[in-house]
Coordinates of C-alpha atoms and ligand atoms in Angstrom, one line a residue:
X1 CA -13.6 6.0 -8.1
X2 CA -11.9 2.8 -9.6
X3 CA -14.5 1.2 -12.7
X4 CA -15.4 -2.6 -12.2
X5 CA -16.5 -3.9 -15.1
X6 CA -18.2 -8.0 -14.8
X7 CA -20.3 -7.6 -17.6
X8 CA -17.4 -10.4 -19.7
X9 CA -17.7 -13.0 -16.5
X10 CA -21.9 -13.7 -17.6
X11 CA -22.9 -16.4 -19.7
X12 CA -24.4 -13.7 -22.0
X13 CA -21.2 -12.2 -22.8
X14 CA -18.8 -15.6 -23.2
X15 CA -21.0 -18.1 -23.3
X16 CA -22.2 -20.8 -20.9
X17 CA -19.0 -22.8 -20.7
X18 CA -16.8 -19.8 -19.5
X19 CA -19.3 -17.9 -18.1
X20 CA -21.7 -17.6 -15.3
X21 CA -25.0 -18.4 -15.8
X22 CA -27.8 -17.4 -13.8
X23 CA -27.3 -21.0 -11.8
X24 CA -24.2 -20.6 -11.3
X25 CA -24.7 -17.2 -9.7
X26 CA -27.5 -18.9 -7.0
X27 CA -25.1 -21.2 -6.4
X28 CA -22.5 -18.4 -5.4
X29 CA -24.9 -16.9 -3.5
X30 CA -25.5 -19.3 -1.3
X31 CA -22.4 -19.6 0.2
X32 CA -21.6 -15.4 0.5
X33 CA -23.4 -15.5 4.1
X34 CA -20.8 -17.3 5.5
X35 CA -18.0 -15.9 3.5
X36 CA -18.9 -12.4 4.9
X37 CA -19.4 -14.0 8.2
X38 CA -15.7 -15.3 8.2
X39 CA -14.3 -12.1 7.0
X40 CA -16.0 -10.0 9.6
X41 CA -14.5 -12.7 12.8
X42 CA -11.4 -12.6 10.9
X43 CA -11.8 -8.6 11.7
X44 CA -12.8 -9.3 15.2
X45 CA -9.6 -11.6 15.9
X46 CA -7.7 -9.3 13.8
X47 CA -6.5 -11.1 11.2
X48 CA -7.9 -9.2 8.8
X49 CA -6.1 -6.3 10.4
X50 CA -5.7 -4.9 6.6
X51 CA -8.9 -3.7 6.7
X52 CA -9.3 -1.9 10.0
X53 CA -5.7 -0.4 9.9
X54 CA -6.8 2.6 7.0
X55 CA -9.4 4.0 9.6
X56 CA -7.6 4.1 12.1
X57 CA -6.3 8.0 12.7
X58 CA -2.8 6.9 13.7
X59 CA -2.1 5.1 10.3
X60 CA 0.1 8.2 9.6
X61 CA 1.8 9.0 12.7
X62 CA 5.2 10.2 12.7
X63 CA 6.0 9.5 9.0
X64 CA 5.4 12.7 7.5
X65 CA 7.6 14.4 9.8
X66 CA 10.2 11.1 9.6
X67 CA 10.0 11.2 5.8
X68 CA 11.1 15.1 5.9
X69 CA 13.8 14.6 7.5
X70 CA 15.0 11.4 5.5
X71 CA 14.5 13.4 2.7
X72 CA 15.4 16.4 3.4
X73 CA 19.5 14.8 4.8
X74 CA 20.1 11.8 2.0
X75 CA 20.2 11.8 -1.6
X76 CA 19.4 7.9 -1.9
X77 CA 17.0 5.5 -0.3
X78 CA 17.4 2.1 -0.1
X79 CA 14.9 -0.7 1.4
X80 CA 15.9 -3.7 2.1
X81 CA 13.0 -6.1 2.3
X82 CA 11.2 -9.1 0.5
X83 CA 8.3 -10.6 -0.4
X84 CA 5.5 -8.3 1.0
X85 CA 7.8 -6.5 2.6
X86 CA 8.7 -4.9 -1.0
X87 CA 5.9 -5.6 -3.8
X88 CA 4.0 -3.2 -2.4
X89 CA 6.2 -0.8 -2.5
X90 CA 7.7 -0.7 -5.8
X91 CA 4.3 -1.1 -7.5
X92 CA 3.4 2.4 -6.0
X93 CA 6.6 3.6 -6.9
X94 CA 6.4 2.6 -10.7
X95 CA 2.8 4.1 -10.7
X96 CA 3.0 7.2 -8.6
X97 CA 6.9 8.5 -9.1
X98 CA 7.2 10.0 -12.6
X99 CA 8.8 7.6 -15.1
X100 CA 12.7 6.8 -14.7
X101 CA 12.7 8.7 -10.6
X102 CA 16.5 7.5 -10.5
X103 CA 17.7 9.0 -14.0
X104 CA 16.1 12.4 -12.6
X105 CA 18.4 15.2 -11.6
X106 CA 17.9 16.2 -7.8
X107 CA 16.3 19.2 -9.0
X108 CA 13.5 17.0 -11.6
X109 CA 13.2 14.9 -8.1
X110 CA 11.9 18.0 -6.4
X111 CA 14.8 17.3 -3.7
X112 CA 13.6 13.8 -3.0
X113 CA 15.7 11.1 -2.9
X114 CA 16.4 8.6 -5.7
X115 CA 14.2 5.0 -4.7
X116 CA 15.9 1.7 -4.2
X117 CA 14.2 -1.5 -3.4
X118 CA 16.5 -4.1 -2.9
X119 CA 14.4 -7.9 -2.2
X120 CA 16.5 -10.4 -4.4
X121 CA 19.8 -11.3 -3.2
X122 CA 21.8 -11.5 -6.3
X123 CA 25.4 -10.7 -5.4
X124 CA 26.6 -8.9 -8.5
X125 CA 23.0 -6.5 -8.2
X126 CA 23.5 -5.7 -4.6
X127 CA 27.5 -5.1 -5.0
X128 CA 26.6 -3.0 -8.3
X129 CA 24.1 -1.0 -5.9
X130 CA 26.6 -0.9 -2.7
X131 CA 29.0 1.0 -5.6
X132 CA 26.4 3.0 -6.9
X133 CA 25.1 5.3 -4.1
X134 CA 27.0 7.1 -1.6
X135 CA 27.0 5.5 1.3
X136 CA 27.2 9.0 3.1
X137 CA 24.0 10.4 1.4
X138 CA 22.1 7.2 2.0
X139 CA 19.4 5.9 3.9
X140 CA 18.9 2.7 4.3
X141 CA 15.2 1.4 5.7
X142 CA 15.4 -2.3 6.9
X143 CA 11.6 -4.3 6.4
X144 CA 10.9 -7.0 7.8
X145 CA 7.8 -8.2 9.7
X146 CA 9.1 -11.3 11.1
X147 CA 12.6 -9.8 11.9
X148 CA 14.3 -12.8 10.8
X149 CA 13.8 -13.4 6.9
X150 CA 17.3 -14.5 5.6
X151 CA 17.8 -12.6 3.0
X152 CA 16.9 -9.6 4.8
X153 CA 19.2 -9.9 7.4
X154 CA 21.7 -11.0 5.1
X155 CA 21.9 -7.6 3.0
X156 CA 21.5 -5.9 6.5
X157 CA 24.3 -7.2 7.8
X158 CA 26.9 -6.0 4.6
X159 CA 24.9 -2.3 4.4
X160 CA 25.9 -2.4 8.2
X161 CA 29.6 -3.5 8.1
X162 CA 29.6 -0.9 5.4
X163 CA 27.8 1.7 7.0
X164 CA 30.3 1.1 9.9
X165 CA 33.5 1.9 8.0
X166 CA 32.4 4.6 6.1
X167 CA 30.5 6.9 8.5
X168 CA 31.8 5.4 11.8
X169 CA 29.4 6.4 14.6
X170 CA 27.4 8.0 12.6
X171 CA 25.9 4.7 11.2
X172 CA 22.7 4.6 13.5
X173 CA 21.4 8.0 11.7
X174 CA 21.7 6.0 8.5
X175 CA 19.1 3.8 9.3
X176 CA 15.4 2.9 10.1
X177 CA 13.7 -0.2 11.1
X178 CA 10.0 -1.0 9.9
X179 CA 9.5 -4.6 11.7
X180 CA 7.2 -6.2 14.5
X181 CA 6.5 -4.0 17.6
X182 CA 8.1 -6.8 19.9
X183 CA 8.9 -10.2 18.4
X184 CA 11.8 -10.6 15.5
X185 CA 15.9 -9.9 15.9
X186 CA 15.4 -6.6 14.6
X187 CA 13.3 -5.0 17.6
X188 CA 15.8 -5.6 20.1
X189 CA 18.4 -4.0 18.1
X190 CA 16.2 -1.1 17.8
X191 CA 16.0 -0.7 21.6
X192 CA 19.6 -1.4 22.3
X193 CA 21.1 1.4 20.0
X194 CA 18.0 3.3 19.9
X195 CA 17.3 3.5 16.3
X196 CA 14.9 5.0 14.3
X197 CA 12.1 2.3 13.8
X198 CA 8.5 2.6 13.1
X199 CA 5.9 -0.9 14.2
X200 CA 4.1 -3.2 11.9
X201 CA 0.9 -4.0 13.4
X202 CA 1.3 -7.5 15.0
X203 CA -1.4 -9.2 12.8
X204 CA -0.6 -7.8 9.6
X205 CA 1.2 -9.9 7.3
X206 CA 3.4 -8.8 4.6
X207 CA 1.5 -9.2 1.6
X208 CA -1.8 -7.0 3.2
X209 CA 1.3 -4.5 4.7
X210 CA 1.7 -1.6 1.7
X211 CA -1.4 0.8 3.8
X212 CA 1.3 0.8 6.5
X213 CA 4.5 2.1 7.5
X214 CA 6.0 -0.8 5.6
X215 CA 4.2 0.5 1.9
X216 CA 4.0 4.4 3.7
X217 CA 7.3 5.5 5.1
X218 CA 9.5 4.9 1.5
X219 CA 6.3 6.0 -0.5
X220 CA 6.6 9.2 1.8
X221 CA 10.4 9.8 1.5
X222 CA 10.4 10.3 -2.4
X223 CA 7.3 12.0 -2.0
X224 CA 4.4 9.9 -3.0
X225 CA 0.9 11.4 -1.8
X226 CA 0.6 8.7 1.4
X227 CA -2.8 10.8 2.7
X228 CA -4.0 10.3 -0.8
X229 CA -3.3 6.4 -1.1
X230 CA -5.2 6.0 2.7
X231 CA -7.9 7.9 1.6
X232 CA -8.6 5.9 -1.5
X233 CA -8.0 2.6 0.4
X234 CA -10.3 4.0 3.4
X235 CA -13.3 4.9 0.1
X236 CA -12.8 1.2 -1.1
X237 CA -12.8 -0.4 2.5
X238 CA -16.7 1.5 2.7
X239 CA -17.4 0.1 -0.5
X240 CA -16.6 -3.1 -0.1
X241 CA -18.7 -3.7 3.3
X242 CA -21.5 -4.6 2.4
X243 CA -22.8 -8.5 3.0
X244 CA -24.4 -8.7 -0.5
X245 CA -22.4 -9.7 -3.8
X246 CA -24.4 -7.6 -6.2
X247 CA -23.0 -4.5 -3.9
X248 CA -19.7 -5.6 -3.3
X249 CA -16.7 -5.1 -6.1
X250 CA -14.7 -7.4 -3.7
X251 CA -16.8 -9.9 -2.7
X252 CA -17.5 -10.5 -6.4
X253 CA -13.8 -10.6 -7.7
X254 CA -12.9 -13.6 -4.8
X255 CA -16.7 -15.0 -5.6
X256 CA -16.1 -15.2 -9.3
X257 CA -13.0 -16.6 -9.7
X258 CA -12.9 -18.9 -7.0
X259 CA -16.2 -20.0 -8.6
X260 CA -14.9 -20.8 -12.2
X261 CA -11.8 -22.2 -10.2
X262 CA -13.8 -24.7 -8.5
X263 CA -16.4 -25.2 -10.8
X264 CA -15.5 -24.5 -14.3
X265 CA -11.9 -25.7 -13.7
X266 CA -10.1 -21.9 -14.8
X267 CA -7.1 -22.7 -12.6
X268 CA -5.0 -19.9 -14.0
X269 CA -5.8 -15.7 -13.1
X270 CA -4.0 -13.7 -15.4
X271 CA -3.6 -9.6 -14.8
X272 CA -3.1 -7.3 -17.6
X273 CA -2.4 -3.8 -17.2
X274 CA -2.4 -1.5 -20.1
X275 CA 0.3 1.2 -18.5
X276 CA 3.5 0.5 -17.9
X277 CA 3.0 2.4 -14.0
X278 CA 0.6 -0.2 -13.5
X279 CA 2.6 -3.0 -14.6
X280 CA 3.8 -3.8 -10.9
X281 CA -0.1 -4.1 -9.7
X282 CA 0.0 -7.3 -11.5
X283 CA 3.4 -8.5 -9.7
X284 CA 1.9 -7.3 -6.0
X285 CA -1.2 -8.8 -7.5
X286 CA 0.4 -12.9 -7.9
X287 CA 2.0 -12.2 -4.4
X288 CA -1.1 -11.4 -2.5
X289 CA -2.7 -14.3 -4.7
X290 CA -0.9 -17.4 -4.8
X291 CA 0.9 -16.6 -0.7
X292 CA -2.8 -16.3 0.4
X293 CA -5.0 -19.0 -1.5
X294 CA -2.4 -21.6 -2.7
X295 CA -3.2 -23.5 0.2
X296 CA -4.2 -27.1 0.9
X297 CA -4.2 -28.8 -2.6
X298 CA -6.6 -24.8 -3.5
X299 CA -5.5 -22.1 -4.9
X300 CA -5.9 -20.1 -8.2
X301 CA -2.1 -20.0 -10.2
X302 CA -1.7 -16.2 -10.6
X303 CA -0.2 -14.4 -14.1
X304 CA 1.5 -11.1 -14.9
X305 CA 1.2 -9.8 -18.1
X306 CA 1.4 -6.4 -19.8
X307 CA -0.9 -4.6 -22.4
X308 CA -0.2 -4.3 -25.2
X309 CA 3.2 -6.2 -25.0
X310 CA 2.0 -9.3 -24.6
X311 CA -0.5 -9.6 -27.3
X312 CA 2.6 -10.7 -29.5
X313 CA 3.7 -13.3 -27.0
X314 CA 1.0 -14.0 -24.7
X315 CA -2.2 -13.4 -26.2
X316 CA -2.1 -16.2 -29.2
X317 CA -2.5 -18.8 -26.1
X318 CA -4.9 -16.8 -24.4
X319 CA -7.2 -17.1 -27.6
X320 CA -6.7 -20.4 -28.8
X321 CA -4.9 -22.6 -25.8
X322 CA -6.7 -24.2 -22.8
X323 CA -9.6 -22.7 -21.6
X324 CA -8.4 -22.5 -18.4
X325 CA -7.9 -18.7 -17.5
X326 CA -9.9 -15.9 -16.0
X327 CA -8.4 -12.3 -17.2
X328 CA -8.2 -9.0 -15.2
X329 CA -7.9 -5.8 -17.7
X330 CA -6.6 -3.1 -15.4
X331 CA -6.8 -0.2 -17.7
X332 CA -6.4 3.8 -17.8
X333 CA -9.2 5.9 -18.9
X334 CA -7.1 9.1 -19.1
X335 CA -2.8 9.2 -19.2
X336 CA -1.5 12.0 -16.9
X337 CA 0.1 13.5 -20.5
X338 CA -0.9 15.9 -22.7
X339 CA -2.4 13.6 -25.2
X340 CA -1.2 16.0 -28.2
X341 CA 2.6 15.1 -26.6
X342 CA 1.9 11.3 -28.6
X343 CA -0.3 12.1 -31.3
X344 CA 0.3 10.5 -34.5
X345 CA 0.5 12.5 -37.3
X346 CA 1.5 12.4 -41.1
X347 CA 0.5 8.6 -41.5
X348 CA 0.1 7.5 -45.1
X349 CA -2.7 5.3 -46.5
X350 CA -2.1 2.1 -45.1
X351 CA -2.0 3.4 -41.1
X352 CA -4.6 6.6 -41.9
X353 CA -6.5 3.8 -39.3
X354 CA -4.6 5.8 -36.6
X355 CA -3.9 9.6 -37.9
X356 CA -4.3 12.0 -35.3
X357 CA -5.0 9.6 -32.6
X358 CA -2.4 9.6 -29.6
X359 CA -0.8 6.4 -28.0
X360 CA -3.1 6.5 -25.4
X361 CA -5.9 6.1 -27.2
X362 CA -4.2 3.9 -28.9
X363 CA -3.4 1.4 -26.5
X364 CA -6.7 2.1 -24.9
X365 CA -8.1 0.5 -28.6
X366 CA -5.8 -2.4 -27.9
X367 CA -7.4 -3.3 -24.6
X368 CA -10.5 -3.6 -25.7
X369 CA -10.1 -5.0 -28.6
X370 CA -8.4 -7.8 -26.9
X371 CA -11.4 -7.6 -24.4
X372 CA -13.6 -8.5 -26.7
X373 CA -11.6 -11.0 -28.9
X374 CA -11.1 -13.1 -25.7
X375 CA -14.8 -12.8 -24.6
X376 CA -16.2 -13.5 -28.4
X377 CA -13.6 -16.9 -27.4
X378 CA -15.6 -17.6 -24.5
X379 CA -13.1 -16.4 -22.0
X380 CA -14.3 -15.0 -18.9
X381 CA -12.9 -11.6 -18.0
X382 CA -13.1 -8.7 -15.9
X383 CA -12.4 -4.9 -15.8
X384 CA -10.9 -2.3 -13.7
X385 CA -10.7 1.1 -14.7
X386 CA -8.1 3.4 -13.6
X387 CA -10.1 7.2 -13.9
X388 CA -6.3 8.2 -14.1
X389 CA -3.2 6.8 -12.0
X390 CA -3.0 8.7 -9.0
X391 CA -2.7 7.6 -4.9
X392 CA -6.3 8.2 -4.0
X393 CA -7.1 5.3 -7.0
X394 CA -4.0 3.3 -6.3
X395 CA -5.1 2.8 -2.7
X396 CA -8.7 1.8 -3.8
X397 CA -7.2 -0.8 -5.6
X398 CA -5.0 -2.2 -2.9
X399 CA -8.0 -2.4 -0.8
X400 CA -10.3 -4.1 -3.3
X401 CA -7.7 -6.7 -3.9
X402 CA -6.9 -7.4 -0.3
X403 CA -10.4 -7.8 0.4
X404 CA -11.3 -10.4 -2.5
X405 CA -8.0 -11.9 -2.0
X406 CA -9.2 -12.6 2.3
X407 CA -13.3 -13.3 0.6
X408 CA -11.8 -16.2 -1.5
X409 CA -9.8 -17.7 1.4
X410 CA -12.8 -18.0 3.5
X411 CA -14.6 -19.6 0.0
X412 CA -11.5 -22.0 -0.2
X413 CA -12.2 -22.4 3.6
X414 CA -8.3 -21.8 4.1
X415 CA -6.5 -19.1 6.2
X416 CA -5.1 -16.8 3.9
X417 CA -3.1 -14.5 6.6
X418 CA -0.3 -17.6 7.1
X419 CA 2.4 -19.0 4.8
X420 CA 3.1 -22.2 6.3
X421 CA 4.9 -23.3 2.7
X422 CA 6.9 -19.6 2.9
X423 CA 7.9 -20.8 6.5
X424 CA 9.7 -24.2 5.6
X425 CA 11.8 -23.0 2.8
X426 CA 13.0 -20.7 5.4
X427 CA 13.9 -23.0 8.0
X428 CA 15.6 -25.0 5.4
X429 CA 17.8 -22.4 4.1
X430 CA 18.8 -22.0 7.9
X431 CA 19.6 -25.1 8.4
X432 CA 21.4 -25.9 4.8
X433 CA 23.7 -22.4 5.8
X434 CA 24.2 -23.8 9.6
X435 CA 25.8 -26.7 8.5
X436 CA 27.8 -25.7 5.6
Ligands
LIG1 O1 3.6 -11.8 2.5 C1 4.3 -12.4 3.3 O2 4.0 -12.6 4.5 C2 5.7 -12.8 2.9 O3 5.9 -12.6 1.5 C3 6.8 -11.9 3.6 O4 6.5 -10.5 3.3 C4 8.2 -12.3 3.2 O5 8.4 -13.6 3.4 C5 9.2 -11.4 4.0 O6 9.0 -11.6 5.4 P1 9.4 -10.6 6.4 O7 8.7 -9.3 6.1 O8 9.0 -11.2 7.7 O9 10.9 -10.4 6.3

C-alpha cells in the first residue's frame, strides 16, 4: 500500500506561516461535507466516471486477448495520441518497462514489442520515427477521445498514407482505434472499414483515461501487468471513500493544497520523484492538475522536478525564493535491484560518509534530507511512499491523484472534467489551417 506522509503540511513541523494550524484545519473541515457531496453527484451524473470505471468487471474486456495478438504479429508499437490521451501512458511505461525497453533486444523484451508514444508533432521527430520502425512489423494504435484533436489526426493521416503504400490492403490490420464509442471522426471510420477499435467511456476525459483502454491496451501490448495496475487503482478507490478528511489520503491532498492556495497564497505545487521510473508521475501529474483546476481566475500552477537532480538547479529557490510552493516527495522505499549491484566501495577519507552504502540508499538520504531542509524553511510538504514500483502501486497512485485532483475542483467550486481553454486553441488552429 502507497505511504502518505502530511506530518510536514502542520504548523508543528514548518511553522504557522506555511503550515496548518489547528484553525486552519476547522476551517477545512467545514467545507469537506459538501466537497464529498459534489464528488459523489459528480459520480451519479458520471462525470467522475474515473472512479467507477476500475470496479466495473468489464474494464478488461478484450485487451488481453487483443494485446496477444498485437504482440505476438509486430515488433513496434506506436500510439499516436496527446495530451491525456498519452501522459498516462508513457508514465507507466517509464515506471513499469525495465529501463531503456527500445534499446532491448527482442529476446531482453520477452517478445514484446518496442513502445512508441508519439503526442508532439515535431516534423523532424515524427519523420526520424516514420524511418526508424518498419512499417511492416508495426502497429500503430490511434487515441483520441474527442476523435478530432489536430494533431492526432494529423500524424494519422501520414502513418495512413504510409501504411497504404507499403502494405497495400493489408493496412486495416496495422491498426487500432481507442476513441469515443459514437461521437468523433474516428468512430465512423471504424465502422466503415471495420477496424480494430476498442471505446472510451463517453464521460471520461483524457486526463482521468490511463485505468482504461486508452492507459490499458499499449500498457498490455509491451507487457505491463494491466490486472495489477486495476487492482491497485480499485484498493485506492476503497480507500479514498470515505466522507471524512482524517480517513481520506485524497480528500486531504486536494483539501491541503487548495487550502494554502487560497489561503496562505502557495500558488505553485511542485512534484519531486526520487526515481527516474517515476519521473513521468510528476508530468501526468501537471496535466491532470493545471487541465482540471486552472479554471476561472483558480487554479494551483503545477511543477515537475526530479530528485536528486534538481537539488543543484531547483532546490536553492525552493529554500530561499518565495514562499509560495507546496512540495510532493514521491519516493521509493525499496529499488527493484539488488542493492549490492550499486554499492559504494573503496571510498577514501573524505567520502567514508557513504562507504558501503548503495545509490539507493543514497538518494533515499537525499530525499529526506531535502525534506527536512525545506520543512526546517517553513515549507509545507508532503510524502508519498512507493513500497517498491510495481502496477498494483502505480495504479493506487493514479487513483489517489484523480481523486484529490476532482475533491479540489469541487473546493475551487469549478468543473474539473472540461477544458473549455484546451477547446479554443483547438478551434483556432482549425481555423488559422482553413484559411491558409
Ligand atoms: O485531458 C484532456 O482532456 C486533454 O488533454 C485531451 O486528452 C487532449 O486534448 C487530447 O484530446 P483527444 O483525446 O480528444 O484527442
Amino acid at each position: 500500500m502507497l505511504k502518505i506522509d502530511f506530518k510536514n503540511m502542520f504548523s508543528a513541523a514548518v511553522g504557522d506561516e506555511g503550515g496548518l494550524t489547528t484553525t486552519d484545519i476547522a476551517a477545512i473541515d467545514k467545507s469537506t461535507a459538501a466537497a464529498h457531496e459534489k464528488l459523489q453527484e459528480w459520480r451519479r451524473t458520471q462525470d467522475a466516471i474515473f472512479y467507477d470505471i476500475v470496479s466495473d468487471t468489464r474494464i478488461l474486456e478484450g485487451i488481453p486477448e487483443a494485446a496477444k495478438e498485437i504482440s505476438s504479429r509486430f515488433d513496434e508499437f506506436v500510439v499516436l495520441g496527446i495530451g491525456g490521451s498519452a501522459l498516462g501512458l508513457r508514465c507507466a511505461s517509464a515506471a513499469l518497462l525495465p529501463p531503456y525497453w527500445n534499446l532491448r533486444s527482442k529476446e531482453q523484451r520477452g517478445g514484446k514489442p518496442r513502445l512508441f508514444v508519439c503526442d508532439n508533432i515535431d516534423p523532424e521527430t515524427f519523420a526520424g520515427l516514420l524511418d526508424l520502425v518498419d512499417i511492416k512489423r508495426t502497429c500503430f494504435a490511434v487515441i483520441s477521445k474527442s476523435g478530432t484533436t489536430t494533431e492526432t489526426a494529423s500524424q494519422f493521416l501520414v502513418v495512413l498514407e504510409r501504411l497504404k503504400r507499403t502494405v497495400g490492403e493489408k493496412w486495416r490490420e496495422h491498426l487500432v482505434i481507442i476513441t469515443d464509442p459514437e461521437r468523433g471522426e474516428l468512430r465512423p471510420m471504424v465502422r466503415a472499414e471495420k477496424l480494430r477499435s476498442f471505446a472510451i467511456p463517453p464521460k471520461l476525459g483524457g486526463r482521468f483515461s490511463v485505468l482504461s483502454a486508452v492507459g490499458l491496451l499499449p500498457a498490455a501490448c509491451a507487457g505491463m501487468d494491466i490486472e495489477g495496475l486495476v487492482a491497485g487503482a480499485r484498493s485506492m478507490a476503497s480507500r479514498c471513500a470515505a466522507a471524512s478528511l482524517e480517513t481520506n489520503p485524497a480528500y486531504q491532498i486536494g483539501a491541503y493544497h487548495h487550502y494554502l492556495d487560497t489561503r496562505k497564497r502557495k500558488a505553485i505545487s511542485v512534484m519531486i520523484p526520487y526515481s527516474d521510473a517515476l519521473m513521468l508521475a510528476s508530468d501526468w501529474y501537471s496535466q491532470l492538475w493545471a487541465e482540471s483546476l486552472g479554471k476561472q481566475g483558480h487554479g494551483q500552477t503545477p511543477v515537475k522536478a526530479l530528485g536528486s537532480t534538481d537539488q543543484h538547479s531547483q532546490v536553492q529557490l525552493y529554500m530561499e525564493g518565495p514562499k509560495d510552493k507546496i512540495f510532493t516527495f514521491v519516493g521509493v522505499e525499496s529499488f527493484r535491484i539488488d542493492d549490492k549491484a550499486t554499492r559504494v566501495s573503496g571510498a577514501d577519507k573524505a567520502f567514508s560518509y557513504i562507504e558501503g552504502k548503495d545509490l539507493g540508499t543514497i538518494l533515499r538520504a537525499e530525499q529526506h534530507a531535502t525534506t527536512e531542509a525545506l520543512a526546517r524553511a517553513g515549507r509545507p510538504s508532503l510524502t508519498v511512499t512507493f513500497p517498491t514500483i510495481d502496477a498494483h502501486h502505480l495504479g493506487e497512485f493514479f487513483m489517489l491523484y484523480e481523486t484529490a485532483t476532482a475533491y479540489a475542483g469541487a473546493l475551487y467550486g469549478i468543473n474539473p472534467f472540461d477544458q473549455p481553454g484546451v477547446e479554443m486553441g483547438k478551434k483556432l488552429t482549425k481555423e488559422i489551417l482553413t484559411k491558409g
